[in-house]
Short mmCIF file of C-alpha atoms and ligand atoms in Angstrom, two decimals:
data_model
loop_
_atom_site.label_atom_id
_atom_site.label_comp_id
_atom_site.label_asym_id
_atom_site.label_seq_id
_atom_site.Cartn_x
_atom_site.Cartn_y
_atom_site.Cartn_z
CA UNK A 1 0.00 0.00 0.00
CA UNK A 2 1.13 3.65 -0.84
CA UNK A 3 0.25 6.49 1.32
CA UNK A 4 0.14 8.91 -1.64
CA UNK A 5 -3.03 10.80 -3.06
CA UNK A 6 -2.53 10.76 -6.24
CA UNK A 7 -4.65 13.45 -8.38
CA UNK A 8 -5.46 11.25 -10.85
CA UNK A 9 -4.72 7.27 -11.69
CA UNK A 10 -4.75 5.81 -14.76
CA UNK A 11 -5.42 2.06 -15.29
CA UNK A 12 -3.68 1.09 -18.57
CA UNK A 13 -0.25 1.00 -20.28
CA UNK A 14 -1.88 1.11 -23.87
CA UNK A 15 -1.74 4.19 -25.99
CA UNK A 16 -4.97 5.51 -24.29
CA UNK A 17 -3.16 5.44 -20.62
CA UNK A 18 0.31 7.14 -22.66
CA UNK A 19 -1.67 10.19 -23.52
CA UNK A 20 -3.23 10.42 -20.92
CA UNK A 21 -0.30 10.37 -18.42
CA UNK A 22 1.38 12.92 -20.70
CA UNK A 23 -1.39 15.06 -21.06
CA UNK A 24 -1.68 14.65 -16.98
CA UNK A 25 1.96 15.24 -15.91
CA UNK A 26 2.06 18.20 -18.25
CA UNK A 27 -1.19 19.67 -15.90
CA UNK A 28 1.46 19.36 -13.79
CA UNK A 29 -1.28 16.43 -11.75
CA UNK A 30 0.25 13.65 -9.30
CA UNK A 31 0.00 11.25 -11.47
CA UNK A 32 0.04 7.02 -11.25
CA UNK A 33 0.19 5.19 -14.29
CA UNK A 34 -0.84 1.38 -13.19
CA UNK A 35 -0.12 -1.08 -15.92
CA UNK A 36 -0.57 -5.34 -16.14
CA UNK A 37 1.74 -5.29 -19.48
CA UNK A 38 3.24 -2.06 -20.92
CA UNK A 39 2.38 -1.24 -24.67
CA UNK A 40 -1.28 -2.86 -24.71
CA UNK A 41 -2.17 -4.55 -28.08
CA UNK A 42 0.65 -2.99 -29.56
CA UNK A 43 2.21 -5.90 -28.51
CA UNK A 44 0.82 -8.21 -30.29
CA UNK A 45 1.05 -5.65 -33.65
CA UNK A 46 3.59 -5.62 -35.96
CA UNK A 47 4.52 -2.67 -38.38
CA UNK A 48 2.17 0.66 -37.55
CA UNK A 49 0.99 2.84 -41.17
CA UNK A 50 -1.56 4.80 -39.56
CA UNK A 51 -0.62 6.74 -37.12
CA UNK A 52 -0.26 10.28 -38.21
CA UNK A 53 3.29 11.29 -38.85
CA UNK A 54 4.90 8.32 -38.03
CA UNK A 55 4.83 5.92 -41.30
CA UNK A 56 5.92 2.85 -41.27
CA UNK A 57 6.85 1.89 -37.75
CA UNK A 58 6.90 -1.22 -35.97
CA UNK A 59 4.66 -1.67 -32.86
CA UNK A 60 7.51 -2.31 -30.69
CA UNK A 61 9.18 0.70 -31.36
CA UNK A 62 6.42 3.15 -31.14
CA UNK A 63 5.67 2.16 -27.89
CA UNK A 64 9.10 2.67 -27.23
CA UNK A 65 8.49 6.56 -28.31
CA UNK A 66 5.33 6.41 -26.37
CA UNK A 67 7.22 5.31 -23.45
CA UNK A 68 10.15 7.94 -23.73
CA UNK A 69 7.94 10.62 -24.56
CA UNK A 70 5.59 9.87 -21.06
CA UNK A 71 8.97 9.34 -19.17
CA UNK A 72 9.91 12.75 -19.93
CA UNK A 73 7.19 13.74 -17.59
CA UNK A 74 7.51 11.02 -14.59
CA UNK A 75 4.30 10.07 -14.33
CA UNK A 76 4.50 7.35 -11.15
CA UNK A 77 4.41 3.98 -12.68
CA UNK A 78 3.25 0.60 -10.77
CA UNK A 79 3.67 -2.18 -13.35
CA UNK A 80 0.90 -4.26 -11.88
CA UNK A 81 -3.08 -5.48 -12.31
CA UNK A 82 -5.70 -3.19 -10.75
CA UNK A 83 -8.52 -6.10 -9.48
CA UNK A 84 -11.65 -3.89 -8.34
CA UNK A 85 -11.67 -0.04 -7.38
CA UNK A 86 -13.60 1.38 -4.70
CA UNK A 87 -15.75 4.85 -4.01
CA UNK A 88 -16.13 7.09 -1.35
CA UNK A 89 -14.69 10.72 -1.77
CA UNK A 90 -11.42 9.38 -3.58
CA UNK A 91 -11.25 6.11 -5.42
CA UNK A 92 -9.31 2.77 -3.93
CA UNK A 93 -7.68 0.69 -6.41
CA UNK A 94 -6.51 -2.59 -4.77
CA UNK A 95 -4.02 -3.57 -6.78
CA UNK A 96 -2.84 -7.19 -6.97
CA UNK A 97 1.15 -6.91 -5.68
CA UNK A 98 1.49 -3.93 -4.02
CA UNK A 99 -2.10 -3.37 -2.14
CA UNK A 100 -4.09 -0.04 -1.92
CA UNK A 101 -3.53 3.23 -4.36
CA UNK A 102 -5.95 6.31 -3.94
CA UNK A 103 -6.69 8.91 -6.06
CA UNK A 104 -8.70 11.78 -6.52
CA UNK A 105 -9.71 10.86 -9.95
CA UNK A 106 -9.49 7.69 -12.14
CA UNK A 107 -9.10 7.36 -15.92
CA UNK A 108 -9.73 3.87 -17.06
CA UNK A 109 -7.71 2.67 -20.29
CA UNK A 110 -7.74 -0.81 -19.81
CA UNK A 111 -8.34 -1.74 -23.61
CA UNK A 112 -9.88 -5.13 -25.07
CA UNK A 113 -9.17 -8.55 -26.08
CA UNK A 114 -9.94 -9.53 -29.66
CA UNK A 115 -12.76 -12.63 -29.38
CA UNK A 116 -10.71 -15.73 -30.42
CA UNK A 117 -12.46 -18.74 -32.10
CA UNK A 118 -10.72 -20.82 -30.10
CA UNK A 119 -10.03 -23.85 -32.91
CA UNK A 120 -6.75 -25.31 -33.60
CA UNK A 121 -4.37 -23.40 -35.57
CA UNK A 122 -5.83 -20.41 -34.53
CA UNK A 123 -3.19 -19.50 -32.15
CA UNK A 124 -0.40 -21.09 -34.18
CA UNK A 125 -0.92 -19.10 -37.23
CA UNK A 126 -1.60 -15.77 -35.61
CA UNK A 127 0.64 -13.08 -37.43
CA UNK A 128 1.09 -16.00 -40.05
CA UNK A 129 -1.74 -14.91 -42.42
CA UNK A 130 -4.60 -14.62 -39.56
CA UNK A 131 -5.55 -11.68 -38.42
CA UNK A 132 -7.91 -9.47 -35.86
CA UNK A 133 -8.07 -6.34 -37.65
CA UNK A 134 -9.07 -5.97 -41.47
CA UNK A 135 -8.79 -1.86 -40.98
CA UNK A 136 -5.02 -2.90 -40.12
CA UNK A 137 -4.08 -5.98 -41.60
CA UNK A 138 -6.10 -5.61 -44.94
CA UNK A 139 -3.38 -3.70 -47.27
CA UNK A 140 -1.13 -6.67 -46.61
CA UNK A 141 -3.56 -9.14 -48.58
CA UNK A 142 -3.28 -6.96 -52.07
CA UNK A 143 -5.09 -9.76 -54.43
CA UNK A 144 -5.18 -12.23 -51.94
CA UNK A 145 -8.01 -14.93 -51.49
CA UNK A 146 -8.92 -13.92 -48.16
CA UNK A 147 -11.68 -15.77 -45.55
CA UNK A 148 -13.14 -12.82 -43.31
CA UNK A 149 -15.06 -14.83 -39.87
CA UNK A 150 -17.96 -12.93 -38.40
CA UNK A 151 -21.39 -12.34 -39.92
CA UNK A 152 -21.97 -8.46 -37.64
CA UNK A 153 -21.04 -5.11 -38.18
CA UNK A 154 -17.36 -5.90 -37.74
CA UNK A 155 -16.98 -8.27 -40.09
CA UNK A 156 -19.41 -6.41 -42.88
CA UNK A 157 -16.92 -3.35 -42.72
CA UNK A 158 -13.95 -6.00 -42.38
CA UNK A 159 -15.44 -7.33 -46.24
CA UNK A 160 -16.57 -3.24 -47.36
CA UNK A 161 -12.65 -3.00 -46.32
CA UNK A 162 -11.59 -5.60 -48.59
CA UNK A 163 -13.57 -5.41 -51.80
CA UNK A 164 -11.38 -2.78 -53.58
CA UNK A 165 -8.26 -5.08 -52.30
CA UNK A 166 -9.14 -9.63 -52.65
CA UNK A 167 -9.30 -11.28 -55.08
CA UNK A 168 -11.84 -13.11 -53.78
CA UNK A 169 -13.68 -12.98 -50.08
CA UNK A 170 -15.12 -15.91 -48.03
CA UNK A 171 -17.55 -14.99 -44.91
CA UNK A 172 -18.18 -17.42 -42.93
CA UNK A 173 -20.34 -17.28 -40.14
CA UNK A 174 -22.26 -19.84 -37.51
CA UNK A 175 -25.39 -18.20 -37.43
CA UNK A 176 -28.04 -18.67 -40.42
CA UNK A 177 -28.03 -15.69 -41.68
CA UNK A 178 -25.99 -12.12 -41.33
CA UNK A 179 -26.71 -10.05 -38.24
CA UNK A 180 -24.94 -6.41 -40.14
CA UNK A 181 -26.90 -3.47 -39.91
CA UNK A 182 -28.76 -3.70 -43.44
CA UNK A 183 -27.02 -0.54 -44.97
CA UNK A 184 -24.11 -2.50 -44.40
CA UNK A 185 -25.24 -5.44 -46.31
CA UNK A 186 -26.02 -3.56 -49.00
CA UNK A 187 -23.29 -1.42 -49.12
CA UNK A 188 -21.61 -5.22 -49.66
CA UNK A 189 -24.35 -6.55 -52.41
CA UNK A 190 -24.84 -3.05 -54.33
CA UNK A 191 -20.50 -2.92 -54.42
CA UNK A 192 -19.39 -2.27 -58.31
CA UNK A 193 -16.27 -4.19 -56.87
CA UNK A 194 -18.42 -7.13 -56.95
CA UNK A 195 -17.78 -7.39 -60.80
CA UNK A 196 -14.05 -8.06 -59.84
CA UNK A 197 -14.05 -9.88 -56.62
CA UNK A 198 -15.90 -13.24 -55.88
CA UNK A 199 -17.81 -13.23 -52.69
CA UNK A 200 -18.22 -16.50 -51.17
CA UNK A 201 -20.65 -16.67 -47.77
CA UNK A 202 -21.12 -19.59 -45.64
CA UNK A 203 -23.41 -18.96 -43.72
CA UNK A 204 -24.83 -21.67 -40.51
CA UNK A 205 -21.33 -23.22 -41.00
CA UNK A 206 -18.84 -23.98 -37.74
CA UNK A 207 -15.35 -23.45 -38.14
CA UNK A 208 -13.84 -26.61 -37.67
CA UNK A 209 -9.84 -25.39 -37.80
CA UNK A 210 -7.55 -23.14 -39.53
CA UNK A 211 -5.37 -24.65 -41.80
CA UNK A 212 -1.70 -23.93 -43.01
CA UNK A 213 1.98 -25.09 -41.17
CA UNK A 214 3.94 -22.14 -41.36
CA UNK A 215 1.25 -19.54 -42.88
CA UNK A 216 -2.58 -19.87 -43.44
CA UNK A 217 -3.52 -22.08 -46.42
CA UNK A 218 -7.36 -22.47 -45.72
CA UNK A 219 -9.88 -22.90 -43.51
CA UNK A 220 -12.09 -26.41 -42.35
CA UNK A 221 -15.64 -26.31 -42.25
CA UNK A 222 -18.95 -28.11 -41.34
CA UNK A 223 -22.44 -27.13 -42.35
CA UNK A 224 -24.42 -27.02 -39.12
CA UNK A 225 -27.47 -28.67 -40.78
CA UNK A 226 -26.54 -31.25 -42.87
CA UNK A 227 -23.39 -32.03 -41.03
CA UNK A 228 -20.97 -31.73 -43.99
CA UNK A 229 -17.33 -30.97 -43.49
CA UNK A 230 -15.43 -29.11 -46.25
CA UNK A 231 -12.33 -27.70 -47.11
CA UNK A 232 -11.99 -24.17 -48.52
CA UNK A 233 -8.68 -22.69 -49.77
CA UNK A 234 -7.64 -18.69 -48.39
CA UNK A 235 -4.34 -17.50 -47.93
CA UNK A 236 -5.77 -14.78 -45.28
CA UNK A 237 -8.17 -14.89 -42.61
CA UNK A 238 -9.58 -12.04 -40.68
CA UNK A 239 -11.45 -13.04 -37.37
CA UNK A 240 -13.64 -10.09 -36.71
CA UNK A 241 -16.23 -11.47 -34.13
CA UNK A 242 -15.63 -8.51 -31.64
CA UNK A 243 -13.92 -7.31 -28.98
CA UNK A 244 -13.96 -8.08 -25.01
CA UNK A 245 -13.23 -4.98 -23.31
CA UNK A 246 -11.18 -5.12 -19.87
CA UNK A 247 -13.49 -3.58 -17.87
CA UNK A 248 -14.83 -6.34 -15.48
CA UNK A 249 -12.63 -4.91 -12.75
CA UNK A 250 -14.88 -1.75 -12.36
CA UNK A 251 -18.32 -2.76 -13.98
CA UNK A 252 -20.29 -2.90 -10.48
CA UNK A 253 -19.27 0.72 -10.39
CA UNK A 254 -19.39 2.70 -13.51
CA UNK A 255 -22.13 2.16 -16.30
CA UNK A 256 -21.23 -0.21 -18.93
CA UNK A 257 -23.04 -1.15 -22.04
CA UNK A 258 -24.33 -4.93 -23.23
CA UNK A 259 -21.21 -5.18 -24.62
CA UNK A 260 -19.16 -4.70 -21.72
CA UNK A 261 -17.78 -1.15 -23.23
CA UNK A 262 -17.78 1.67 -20.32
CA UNK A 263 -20.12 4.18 -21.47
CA UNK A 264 -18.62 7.58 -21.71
CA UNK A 265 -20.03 10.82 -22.88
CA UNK A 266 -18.06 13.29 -25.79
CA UNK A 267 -15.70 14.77 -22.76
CA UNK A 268 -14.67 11.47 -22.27
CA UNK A 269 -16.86 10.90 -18.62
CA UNK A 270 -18.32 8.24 -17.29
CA UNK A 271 -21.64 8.32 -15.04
CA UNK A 272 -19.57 8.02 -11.55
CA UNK A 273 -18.10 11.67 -10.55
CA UNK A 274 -14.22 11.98 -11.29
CA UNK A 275 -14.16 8.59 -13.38
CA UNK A 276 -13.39 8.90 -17.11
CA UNK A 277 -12.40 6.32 -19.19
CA UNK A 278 -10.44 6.16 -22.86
CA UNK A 279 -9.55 3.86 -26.01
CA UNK A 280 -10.63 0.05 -26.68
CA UNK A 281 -12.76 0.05 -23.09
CA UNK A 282 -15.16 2.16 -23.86
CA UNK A 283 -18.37 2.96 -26.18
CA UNK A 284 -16.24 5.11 -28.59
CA UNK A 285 -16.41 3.71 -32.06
CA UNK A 286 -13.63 2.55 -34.26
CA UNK A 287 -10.60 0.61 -31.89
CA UNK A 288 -7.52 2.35 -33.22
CA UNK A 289 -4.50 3.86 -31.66
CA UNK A 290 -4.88 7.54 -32.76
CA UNK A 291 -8.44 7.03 -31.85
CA UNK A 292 -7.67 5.31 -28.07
CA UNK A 293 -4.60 7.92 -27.75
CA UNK A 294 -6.87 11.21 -28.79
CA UNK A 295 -9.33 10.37 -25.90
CA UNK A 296 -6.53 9.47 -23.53
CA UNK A 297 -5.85 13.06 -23.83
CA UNK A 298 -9.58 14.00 -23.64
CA UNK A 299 -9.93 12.00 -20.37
CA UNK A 300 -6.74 13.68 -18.64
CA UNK A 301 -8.03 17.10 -19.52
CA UNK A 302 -11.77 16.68 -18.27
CA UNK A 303 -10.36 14.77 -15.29
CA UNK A 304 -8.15 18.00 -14.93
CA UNK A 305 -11.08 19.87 -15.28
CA UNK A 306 -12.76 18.17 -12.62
CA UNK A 307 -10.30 19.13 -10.14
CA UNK A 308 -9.84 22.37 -10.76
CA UNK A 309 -13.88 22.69 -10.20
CA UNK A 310 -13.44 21.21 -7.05
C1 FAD B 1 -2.82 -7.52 -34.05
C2 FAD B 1 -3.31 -6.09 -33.93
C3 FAD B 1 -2.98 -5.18 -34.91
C4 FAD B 1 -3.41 -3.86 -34.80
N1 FAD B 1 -3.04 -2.97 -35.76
C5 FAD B 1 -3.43 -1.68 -35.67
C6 FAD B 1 -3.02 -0.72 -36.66
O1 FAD B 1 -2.32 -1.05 -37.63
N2 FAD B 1 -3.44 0.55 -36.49
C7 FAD B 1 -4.25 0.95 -35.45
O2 FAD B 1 -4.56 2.13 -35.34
N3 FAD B 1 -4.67 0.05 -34.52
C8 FAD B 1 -4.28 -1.24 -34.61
N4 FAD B 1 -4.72 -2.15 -33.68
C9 FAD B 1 -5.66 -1.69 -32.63
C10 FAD B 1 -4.90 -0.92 -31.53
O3 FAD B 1 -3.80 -1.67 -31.09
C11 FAD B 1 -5.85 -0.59 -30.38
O4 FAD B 1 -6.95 0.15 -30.86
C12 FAD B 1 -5.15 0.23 -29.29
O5 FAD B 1 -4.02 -0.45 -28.80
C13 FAD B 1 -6.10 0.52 -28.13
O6 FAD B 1 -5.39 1.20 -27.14
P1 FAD B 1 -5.87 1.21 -25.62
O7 FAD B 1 -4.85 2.04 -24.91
O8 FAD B 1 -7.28 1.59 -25.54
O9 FAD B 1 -5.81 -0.30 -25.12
P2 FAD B 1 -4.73 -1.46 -25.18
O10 FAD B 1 -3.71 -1.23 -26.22
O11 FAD B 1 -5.54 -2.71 -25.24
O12 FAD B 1 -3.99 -1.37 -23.76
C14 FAD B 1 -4.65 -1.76 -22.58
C15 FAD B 1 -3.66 -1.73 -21.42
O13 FAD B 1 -4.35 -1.93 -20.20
C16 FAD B 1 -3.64 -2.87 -19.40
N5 FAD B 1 -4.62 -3.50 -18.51
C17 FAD B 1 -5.74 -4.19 -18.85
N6 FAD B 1 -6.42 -4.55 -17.73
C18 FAD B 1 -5.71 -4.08 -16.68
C19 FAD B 1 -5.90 -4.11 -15.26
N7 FAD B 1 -6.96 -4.68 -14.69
N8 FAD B 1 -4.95 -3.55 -14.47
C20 FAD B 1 -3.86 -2.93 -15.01
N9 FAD B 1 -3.65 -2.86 -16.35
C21 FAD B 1 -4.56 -3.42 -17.16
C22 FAD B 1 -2.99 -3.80 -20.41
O14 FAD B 1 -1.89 -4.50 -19.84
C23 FAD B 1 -2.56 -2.79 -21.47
O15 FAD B 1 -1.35 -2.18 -21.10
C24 FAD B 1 -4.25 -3.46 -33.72
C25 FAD B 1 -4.58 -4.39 -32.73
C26 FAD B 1 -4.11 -5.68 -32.82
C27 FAD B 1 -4.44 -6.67 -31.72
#
């Protein structure tokens, strides 16, 4: 346990929690910076395009200029796992190694998991042709036959995403039929690229296991109804059945949404008093690191804000 007050804690190491500790430290807050894993998803990325001004990168390394550039500032940092937070006039993290941390105000940046289909190869050939995220990954699979998993908005704008880009596009989904909001679906059925691109759905059909030794070759399936296995040939597959945000550890005290996603407003605010949250945990659409980092900084200025008020 610390004795400190901290103005403001931030539960993340992600590029939400970064820009948020910078934009903190440089308010000149007391800040704590309490992360499981430094870098977030980022390490699990590999080379970066779209992050404004920095072409090109590798993951690795622009965390490393995430890192410097929050370092510069000396935010406190506790590399550990915050497991619930309490309420009263200042909020009690209880942290799993080193015990209790209160602050003043809390911005959660906790992130998400990408849902895994949990089938052999799956993990194997991860980075090896199979992907989480057509909006990042696509560009790599220039005339490609690619498989994108996932019959909901993800996967509809995972496909919209690909059509100028396959060769030809396999969805496959368990469910009978597509679950996309309908101007999505016909955004997909109305696409001129359609005279180009082949667009293969299974549709009710399990996947059995993705195929491929060193990188993806195809994909095994079986036809809920009749039962039928069969083999279908991709050199790229995009899982895009949705995200699990990390936000069990405070959802008995700040508003969440059916998804899990903390529900903030435009200033980044939650519905508890001094609680904001940022990037992949909350209600925000579009899960990308300019995104999550923009309302990092949103969240340390309202939470700033907040203070100031007091
Ligand atoms: C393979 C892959 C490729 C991607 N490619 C791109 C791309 O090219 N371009 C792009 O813009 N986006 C890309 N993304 C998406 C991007 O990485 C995310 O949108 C972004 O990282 C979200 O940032 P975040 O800070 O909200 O959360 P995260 O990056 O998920 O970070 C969450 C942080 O919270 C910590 N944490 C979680 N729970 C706790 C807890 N209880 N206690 C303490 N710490 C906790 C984690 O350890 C982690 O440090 C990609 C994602 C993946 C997985």
């Amino acid at each position: 346990m610390t004795n400190e007050l901290y103005d403001v804690a931030i539960v993340g190491g992600g590029p939400a929690a970064h820009s948020a500790a910078l934009y903190a430290r440089r308010k000149e807050l007391k800040t704590a910076m309490v992360a499981k894993e430094e870098g977030g998803q980022l390490l699990y990325s590999s080379e970066i395009d779209n992050y404004l001004g920095i072409p090109d990168v590798e993951a690795f390394d622009l965390v490393k200029k995430f890192r410097e550039h929050v370092d510069k500032y000396e935010p406190e940092k506790y590399e550990d796992e915050v497991l619930d937070v309490e309420k009263d006039e200042n909020f009690h993290l209880n942290l799993n190694k080193e015990g209790e941390l209160r602050s003043k105000t809390l911005i959660v940046a906790t992130g998400a998991k990408w849902r895994k289909l949990d089938v052999p190869g799956e993990k194997e050939l991860s980075g090896k042709g199979l992907s989480y995220c057509t909006t990042c990954d696509g560009p790599l699979f220039a005339g490609a036959d690619v498989a994108v998993i996932g019959g909901g908005n993800s996967a509809f704008e995972g496909v919209i995403d690909l059509l100028p880009i396959a060769n030809r596009i396999v969805n496959v989904d368990i469910a009978p039929e597509p679950i996309a909001d309908p101007v999505l679906q016909k955004h997909v059925k109305n696409s001129d690229h359609l005279d180009d691109v082949e667009l293969e759905s299974y549709y009710g059909h399990e996947i059995l296991e993705i195929l491929g030794d060193d990188m993806v070759t195809g994909l095994r399936l079986k036809d809920k109804e009749s039962g039928e296995e069969k083999e279908v040939e991709v050199e790229g597959v995009f899982v895009e059945i949705g995200l699990i945000p990390n936000s069990s550890f405070v959802d008995d005290l700040v508003e969440t949404n059916d998804a899990g996603e903390i529900v903030v407003d435009c200033d980044s605010k939650t519905n508890v008093e001094g609680l904001y949250a940022a990037g992949d945990v909350t209600n925000v659409p579009e899960k990308q690191i300019i995104i999550a980092a923009g309302e990092g900084a949103k969240a340390a200025l309202g939470a700033y804000s907040y203070l100031i008020h007091q």
